[in-house]
Tab-separated table of N, CA and C in Angstrom:
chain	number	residue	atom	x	y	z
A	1	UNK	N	19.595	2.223	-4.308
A	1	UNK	CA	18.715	1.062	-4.138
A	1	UNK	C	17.289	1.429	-4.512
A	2	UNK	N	16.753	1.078	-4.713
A	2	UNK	CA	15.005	0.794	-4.793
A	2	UNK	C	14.339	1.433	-4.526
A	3	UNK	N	13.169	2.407	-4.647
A	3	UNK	CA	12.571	3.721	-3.746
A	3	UNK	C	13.580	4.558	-2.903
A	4	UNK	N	14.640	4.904	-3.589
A	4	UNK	CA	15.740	6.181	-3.103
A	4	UNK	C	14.695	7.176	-4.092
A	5	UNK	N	15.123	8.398	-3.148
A	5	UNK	CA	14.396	9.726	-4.118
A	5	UNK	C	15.317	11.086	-3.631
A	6	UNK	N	15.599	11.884	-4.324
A	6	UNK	CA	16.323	13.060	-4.158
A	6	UNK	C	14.809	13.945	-3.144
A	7	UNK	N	13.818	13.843	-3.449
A	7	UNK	CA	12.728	14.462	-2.598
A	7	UNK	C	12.807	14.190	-1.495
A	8	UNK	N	12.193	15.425	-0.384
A	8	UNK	CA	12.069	14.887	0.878
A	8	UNK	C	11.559	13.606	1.702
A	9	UNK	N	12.051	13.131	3.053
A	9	UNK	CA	11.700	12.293	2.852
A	9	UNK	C	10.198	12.478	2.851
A	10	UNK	N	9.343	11.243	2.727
A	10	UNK	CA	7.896	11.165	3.497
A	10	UNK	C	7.656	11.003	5.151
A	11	UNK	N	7.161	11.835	5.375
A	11	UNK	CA	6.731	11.819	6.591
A	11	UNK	C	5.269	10.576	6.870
A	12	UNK	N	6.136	9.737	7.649
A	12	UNK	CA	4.886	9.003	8.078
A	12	UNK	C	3.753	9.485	9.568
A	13	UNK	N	2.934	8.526	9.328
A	13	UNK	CA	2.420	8.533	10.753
A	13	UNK	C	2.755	8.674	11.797
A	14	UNK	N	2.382	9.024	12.990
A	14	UNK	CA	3.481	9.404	14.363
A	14	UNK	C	3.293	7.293	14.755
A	15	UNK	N	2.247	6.590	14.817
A	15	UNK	CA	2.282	5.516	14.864
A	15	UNK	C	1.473	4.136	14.610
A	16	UNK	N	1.568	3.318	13.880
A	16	UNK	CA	0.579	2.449	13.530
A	16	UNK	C	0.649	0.956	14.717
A	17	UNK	N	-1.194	0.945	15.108
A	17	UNK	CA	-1.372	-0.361	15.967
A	17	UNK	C	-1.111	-1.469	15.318
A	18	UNK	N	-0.430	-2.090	15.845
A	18	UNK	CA	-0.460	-3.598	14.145
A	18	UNK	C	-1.359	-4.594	14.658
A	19	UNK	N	-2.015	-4.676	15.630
A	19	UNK	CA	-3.042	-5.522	15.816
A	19	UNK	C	-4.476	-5.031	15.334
A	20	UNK	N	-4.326	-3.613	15.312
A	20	UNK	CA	-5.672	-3.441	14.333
A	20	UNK	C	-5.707	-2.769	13.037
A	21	UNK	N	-3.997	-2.974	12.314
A	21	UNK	CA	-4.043	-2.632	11.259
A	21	UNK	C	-4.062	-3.530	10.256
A	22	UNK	N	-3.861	-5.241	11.320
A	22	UNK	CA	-3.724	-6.455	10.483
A	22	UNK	C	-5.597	-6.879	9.760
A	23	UNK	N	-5.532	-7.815	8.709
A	23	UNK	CA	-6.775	-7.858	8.104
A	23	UNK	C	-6.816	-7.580	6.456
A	24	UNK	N	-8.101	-7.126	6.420
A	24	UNK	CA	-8.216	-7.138	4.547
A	24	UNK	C	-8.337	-5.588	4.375
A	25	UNK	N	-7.469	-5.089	3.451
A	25	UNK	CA	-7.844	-3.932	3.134
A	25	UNK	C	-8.061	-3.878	1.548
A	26	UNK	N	-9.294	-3.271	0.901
A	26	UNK	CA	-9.261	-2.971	-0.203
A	26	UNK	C	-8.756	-1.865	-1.192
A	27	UNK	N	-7.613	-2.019	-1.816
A	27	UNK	CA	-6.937	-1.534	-2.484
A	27	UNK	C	-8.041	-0.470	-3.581
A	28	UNK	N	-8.444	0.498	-3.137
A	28	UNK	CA	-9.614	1.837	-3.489
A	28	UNK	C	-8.991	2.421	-4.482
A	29	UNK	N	-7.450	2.690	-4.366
A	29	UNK	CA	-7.353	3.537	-5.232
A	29	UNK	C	-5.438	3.647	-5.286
A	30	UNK	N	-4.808	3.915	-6.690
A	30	UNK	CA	-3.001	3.782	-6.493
A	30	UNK	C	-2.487	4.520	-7.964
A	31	UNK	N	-1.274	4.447	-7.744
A	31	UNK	CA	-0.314	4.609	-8.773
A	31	UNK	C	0.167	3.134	-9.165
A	32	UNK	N	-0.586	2.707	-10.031
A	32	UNK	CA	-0.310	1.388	-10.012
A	32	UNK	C	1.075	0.800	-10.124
A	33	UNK	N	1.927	0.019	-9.710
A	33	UNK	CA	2.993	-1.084	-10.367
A	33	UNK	C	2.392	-1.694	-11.626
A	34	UNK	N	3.536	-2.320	-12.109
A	34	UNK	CA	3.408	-2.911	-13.483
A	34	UNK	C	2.503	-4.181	-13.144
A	35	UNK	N	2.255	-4.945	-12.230
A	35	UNK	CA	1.841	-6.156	-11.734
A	35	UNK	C	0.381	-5.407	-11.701
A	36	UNK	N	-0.093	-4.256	-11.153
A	36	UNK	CA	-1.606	-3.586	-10.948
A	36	UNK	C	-2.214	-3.578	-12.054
A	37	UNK	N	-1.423	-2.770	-12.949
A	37	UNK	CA	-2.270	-2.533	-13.881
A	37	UNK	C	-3.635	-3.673	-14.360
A	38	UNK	N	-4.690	-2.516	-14.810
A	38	UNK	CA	-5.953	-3.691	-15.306
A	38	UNK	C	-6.376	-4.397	-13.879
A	39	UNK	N	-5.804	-4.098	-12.834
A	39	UNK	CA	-6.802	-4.944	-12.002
A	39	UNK	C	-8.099	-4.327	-11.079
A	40	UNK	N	-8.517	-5.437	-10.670
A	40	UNK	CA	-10.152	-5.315	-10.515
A	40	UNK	C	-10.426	-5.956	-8.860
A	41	UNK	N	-11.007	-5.187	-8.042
A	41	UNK	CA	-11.173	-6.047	-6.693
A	41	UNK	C	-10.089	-6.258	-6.223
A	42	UNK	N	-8.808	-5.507	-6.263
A	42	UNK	CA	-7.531	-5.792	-5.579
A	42	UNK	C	-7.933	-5.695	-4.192
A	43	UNK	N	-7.137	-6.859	-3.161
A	43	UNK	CA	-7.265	-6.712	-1.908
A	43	UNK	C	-6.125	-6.894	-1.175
A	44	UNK	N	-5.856	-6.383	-0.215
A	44	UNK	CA	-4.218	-6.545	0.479
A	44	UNK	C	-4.736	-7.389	1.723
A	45	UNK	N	-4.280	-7.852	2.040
A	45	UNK	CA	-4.458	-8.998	3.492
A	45	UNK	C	-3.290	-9.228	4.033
A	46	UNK	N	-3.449	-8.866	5.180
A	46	UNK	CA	-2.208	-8.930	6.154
A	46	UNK	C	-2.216	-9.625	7.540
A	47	UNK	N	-1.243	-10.257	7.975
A	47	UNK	CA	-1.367	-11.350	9.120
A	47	UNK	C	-0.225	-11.561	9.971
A	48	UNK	N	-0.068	-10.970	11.017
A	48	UNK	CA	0.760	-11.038	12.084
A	48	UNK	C	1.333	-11.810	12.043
A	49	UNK	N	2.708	-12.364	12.008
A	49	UNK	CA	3.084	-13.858	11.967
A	49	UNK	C	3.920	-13.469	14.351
A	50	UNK	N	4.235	-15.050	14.192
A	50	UNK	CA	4.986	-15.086	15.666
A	50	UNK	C	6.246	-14.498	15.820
A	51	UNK	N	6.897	-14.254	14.918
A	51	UNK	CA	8.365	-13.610	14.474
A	51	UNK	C	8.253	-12.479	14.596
A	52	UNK	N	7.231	-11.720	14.003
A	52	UNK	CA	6.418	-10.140	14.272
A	52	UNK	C	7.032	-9.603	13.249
A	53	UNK	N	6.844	-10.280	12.020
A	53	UNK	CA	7.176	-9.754	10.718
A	53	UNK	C	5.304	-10.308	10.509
A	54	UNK	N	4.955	-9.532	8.770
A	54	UNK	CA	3.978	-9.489	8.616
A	54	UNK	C	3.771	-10.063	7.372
A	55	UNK	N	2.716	-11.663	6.902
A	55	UNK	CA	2.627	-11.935	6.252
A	55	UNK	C	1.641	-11.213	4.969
A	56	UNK	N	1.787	-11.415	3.752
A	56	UNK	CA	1.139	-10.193	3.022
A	56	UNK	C	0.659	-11.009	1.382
A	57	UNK	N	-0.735	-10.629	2.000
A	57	UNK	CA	-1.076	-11.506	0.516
A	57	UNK	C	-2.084	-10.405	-0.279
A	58	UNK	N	-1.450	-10.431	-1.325
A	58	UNK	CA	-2.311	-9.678	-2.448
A	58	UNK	C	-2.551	-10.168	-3.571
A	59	UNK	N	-4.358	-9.589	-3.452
A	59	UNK	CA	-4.910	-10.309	-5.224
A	59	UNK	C	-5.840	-9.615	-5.524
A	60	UNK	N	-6.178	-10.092	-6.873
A	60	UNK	CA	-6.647	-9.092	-7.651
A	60	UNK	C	-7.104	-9.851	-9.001
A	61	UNK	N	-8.703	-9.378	-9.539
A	61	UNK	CA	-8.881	-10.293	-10.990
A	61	UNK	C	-7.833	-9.251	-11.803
A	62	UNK	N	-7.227	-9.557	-12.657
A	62	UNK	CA	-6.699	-8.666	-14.181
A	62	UNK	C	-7.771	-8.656	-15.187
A	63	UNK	N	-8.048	-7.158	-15.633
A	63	UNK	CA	-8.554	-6.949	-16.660
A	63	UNK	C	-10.002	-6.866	-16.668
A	64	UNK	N	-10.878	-7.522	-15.475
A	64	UNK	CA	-12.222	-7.603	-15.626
A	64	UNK	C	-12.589	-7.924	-14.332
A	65	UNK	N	-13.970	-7.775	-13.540
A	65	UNK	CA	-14.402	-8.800	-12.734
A	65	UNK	C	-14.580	-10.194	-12.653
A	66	UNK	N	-14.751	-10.419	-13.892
A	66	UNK	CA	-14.758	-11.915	-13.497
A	66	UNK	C	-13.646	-12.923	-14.423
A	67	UNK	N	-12.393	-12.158	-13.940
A	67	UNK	CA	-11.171	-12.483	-14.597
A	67	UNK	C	-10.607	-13.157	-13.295
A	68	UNK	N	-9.872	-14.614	-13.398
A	68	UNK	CA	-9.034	-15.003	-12.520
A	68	UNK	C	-8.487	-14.760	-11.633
A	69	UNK	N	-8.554	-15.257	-10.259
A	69	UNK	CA	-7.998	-14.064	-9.123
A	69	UNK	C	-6.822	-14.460	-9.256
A	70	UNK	N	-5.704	-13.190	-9.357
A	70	UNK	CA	-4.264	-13.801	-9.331
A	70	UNK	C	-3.832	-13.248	-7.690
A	71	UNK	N	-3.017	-13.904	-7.439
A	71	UNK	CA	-2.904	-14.244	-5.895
A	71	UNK	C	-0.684	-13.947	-5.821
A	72	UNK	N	-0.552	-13.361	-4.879
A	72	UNK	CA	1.051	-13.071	-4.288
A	72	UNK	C	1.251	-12.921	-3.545
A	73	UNK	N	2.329	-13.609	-2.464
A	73	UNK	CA	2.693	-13.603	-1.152
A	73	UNK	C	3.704	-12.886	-1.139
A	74	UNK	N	3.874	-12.141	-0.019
A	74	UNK	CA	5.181	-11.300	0.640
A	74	UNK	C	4.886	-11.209	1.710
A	75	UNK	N	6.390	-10.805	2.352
A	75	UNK	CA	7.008	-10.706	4.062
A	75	UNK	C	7.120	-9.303	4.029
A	76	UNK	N	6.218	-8.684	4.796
A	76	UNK	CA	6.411	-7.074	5.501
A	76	UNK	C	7.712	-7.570	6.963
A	77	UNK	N	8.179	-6.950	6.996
A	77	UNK	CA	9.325	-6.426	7.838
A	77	UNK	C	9.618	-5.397	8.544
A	78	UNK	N	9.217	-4.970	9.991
A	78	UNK	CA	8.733	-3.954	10.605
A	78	UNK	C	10.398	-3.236	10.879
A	79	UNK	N	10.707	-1.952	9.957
A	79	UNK	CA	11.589	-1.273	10.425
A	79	UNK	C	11.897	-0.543	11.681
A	80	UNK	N	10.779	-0.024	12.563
A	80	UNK	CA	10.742	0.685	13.387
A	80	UNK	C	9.676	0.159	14.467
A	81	UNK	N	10.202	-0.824	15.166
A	81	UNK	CA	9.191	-1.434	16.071
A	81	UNK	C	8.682	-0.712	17.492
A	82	UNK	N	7.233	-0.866	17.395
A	82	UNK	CA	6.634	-0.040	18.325
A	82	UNK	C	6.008	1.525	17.730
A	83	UNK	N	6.355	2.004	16.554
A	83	UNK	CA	5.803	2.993	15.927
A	83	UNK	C	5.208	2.129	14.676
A	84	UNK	N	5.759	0.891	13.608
A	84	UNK	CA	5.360	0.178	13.259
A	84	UNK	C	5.230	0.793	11.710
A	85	UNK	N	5.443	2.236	11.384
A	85	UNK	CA	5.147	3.111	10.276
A	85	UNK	C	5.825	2.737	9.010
A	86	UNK	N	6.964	2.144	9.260
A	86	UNK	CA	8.098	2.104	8.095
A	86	UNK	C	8.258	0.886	8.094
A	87	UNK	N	7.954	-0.150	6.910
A	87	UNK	CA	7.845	-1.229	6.445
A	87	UNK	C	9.513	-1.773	5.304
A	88	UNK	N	9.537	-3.075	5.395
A	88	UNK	CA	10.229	-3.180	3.766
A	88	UNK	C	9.443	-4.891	3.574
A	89	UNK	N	8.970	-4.336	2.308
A	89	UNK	CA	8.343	-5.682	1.702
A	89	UNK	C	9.553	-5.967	1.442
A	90	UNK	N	9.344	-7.699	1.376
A	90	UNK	CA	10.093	-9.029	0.893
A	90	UNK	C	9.533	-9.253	-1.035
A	91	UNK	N	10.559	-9.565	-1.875
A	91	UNK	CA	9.449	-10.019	-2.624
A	91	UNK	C	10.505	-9.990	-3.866
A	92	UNK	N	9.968	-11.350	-4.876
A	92	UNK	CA	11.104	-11.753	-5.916
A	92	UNK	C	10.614	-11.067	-7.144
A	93	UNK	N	12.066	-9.933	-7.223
A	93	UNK	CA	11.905	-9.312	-8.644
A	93	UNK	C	11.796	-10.422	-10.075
A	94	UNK	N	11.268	-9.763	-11.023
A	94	UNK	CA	11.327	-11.222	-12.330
A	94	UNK	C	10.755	-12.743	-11.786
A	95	UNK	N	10.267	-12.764	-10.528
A	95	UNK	CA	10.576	-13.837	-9.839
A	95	UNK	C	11.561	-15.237	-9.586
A	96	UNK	N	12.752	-13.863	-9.988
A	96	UNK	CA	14.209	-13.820	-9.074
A	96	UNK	C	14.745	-13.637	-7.956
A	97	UNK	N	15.003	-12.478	-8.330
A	97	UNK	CA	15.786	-11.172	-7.403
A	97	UNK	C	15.247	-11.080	-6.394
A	98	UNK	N	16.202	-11.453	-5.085
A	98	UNK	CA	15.093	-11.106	-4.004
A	98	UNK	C	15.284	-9.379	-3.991
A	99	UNK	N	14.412	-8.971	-3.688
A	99	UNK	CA	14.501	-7.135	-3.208
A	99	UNK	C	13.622	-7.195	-2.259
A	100	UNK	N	13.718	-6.109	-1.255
A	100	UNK	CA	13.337	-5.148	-0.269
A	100	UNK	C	12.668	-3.875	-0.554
A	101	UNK	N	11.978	-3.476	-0.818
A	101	UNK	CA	10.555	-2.204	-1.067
A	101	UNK	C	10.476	-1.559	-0.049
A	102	UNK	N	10.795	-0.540	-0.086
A	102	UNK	CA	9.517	0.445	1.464
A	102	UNK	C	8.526	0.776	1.421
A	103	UNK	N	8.023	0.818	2.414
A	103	UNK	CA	6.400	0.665	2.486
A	103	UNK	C	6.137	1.836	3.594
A	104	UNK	N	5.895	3.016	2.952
A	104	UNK	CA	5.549	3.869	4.245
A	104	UNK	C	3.861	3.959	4.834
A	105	UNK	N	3.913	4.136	5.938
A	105	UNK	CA	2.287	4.003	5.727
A	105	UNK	C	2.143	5.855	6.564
A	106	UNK	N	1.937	6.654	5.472
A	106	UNK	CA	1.602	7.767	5.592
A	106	UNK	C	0.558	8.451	5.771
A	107	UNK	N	-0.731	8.125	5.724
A	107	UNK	CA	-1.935	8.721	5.956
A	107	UNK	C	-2.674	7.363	6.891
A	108	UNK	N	-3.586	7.460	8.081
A	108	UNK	CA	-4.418	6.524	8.507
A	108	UNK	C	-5.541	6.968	9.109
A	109	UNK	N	-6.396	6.716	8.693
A	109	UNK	CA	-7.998	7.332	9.476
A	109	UNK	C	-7.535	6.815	11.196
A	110	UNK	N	-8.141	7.978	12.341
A	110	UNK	CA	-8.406	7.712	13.470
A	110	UNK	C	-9.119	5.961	13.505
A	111	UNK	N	-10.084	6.226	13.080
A	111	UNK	CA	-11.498	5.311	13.173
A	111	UNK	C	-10.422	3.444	12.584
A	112	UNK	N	-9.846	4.267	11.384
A	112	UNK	CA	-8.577	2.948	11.251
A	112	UNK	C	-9.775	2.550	9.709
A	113	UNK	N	-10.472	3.281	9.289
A	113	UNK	CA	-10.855	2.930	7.976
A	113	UNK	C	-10.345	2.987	6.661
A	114	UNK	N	-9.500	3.955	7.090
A	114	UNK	CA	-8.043	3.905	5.687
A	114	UNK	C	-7.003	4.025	5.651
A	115	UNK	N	-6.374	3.970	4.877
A	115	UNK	CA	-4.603	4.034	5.082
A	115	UNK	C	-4.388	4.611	4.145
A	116	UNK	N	-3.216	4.976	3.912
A	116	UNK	CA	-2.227	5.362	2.255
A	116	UNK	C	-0.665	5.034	2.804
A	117	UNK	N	-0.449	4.419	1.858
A	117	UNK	CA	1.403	4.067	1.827
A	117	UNK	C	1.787	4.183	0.848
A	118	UNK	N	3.009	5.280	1.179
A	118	UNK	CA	3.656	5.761	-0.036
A	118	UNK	C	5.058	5.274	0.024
A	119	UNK	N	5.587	5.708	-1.119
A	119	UNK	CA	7.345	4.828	-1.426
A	119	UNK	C	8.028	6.380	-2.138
A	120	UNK	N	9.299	6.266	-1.223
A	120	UNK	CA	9.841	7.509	-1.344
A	120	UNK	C	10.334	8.222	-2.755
A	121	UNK	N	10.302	7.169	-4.026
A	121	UNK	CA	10.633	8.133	-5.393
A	121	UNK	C	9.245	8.887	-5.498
A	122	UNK	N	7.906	8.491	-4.725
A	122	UNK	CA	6.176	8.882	-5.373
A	122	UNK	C	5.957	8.379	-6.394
A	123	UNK	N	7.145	7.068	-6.854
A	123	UNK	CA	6.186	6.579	-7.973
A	123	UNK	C	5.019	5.669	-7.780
A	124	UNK	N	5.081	5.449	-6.719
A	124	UNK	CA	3.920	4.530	-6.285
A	124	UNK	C	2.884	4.942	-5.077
A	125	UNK	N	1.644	4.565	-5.102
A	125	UNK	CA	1.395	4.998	-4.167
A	125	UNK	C	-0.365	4.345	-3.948
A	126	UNK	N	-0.381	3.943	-2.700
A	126	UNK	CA	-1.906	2.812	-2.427
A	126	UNK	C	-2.558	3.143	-1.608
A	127	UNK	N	-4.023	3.618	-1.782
A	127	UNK	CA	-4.785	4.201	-1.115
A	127	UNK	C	-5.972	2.706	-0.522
A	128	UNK	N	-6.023	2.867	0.805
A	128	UNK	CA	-6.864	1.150	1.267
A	128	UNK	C	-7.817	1.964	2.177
A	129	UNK	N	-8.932	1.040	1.913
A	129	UNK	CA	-10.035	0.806	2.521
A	129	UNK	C	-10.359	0.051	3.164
A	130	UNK	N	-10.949	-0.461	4.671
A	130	UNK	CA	-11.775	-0.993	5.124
A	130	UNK	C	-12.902	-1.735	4.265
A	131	UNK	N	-13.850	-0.639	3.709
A	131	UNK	CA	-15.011	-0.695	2.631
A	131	UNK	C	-14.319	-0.257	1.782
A	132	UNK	N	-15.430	-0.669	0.768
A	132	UNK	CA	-15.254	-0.871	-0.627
A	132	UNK	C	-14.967	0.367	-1.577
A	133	UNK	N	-15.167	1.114	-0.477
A	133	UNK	CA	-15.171	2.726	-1.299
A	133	UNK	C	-15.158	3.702	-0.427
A	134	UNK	N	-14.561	5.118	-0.779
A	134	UNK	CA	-14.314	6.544	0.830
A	134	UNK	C	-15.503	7.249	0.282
A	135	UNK	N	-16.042	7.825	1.029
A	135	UNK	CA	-16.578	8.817	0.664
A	135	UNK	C	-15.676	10.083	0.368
A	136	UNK	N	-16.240	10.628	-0.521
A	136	UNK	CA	-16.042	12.016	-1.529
A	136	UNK	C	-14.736	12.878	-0.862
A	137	UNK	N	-15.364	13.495	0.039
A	137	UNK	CA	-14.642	14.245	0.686
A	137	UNK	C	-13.593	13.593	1.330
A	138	UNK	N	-13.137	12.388	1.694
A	138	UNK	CA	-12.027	11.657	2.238
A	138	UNK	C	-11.176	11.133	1.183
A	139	UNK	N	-11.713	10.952	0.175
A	139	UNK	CA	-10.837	11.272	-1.093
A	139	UNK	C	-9.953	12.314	-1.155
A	140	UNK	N	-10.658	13.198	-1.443
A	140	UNK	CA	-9.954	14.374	-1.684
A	140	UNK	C	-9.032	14.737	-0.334
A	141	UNK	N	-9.582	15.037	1.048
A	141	UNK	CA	-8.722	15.276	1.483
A	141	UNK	C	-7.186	14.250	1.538
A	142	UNK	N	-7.351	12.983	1.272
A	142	UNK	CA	-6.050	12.367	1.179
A	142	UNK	C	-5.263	12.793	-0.030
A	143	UNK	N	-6.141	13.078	-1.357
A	143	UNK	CA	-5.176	13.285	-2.487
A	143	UNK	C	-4.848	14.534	-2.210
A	144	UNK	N	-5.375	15.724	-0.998
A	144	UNK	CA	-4.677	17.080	-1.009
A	144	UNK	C	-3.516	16.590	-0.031
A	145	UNK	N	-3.762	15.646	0.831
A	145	UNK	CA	-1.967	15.516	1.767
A	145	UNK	C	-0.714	14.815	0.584
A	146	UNK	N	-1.436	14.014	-0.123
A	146	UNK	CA	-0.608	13.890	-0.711
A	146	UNK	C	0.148	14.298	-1.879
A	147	UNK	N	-0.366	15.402	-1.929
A	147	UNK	CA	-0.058	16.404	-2.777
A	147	UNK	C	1.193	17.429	-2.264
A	148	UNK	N	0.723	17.224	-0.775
A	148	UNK	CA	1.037	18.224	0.221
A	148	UNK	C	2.839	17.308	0.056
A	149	UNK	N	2.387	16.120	0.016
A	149	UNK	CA	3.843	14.908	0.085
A	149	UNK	C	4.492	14.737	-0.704
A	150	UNK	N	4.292	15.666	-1.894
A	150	UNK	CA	5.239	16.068	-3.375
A	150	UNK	C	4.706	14.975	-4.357
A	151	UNK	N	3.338	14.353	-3.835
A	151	UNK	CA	2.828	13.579	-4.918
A	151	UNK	C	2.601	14.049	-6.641
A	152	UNK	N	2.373	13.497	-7.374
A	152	UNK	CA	1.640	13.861	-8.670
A	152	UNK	C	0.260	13.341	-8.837
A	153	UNK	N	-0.766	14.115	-8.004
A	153	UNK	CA	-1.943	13.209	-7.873
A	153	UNK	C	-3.010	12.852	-8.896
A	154	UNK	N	-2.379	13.744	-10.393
A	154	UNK	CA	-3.186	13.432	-11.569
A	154	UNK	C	-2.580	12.091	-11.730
A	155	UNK	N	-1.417	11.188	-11.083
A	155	UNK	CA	-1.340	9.816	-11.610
A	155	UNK	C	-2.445	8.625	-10.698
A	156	UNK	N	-2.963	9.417	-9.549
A	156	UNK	CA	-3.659	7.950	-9.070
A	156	UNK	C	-5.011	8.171	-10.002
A	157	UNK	N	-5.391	6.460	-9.636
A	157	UNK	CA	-6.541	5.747	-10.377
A	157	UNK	C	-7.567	5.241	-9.044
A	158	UNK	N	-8.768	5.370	-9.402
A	158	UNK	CA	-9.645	4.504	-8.753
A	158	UNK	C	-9.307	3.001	-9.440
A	159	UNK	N	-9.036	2.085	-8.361
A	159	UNK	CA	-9.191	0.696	-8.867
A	159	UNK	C	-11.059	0.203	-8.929
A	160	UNK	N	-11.210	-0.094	-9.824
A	160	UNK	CA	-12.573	-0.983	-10.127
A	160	UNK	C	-12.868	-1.897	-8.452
A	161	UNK	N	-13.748	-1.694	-8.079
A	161	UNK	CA	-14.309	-2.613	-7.074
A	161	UNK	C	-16.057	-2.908	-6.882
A	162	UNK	N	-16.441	-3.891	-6.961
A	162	UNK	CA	-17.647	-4.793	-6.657
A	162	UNK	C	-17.842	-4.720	-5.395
């Protein structure tokens, strides 16, 4: 299926709050998907629904700043409730196929200013912000854990952000 990987697994977080992990996070930095590429000001927004699945909207201009915001909804799906770490997005392949994604959320600042969620082949991988940008050294130390996580960290990109 879908993010299977012969690599270990990823080790997530021991546990994520979902009341203060819900909100806007800015998409800082990734291994982009085919849908990323070229984008600019990507933002992830997330929203508790009553079911206690998690509504999930992401957008992003393509190609420029002041390129069209393109806009996509998906259903996060809490695998492990009460640790909250291991996700499976909802979401129509071709905008077909329904599929299921994992969503690990593997790195999270104490303070709750960043995240990283990774997907178990490492072909993907999304580094979020609070703000608009980490400082230097919080960079790096995330691209050394995830290095540490059998990443290939010459593939992430800073995404463009205003």
């Amino acid at each position: 299926s879908f993010g299977e990987s012969r690599l270990p697994p990823l080790k997530t977080v021991p546990k994520v709050e979902l009341s203060s992990f819900m909100g806007d996070w800015n998409v800082v930095g990734n291994i982009p998907s085919s849908t990323e590429k070229g984008c600019h000001n990507a933002l992830e927004q997330y929203e508790l629904r009553p079911d206690g699945n998690v509504a999930i909207t992401f957008s992003c201009s393509k190609g420029g700043f002041d390129s069209p915001r393109e806009v996509h909804h998906f259903e996060g799906l809490i695998q492990n409730p009460g640790i909250n770490s291991e996700w499976r997005v909802k979401m129509k392949l071709f905008g077909l196929i329904p599929i299921k994604l994992p969503y690990l959320v593997i790195d999270l600042a104490q303070d709750g200013s960043y995240t990283v969620i990774g997907y178990p082949s490492r072909e993907y991988v999304w580094i979020m912000a609070r703000a608009k940008s980490l400082p230097e050294e919080v960079w790096k130390g995330i691209l050394s854990r995830l290095s540490e996580q059998g990443y290939d960290v010459s593939q992430v990109v800073r995404v463009p952000i205003q």
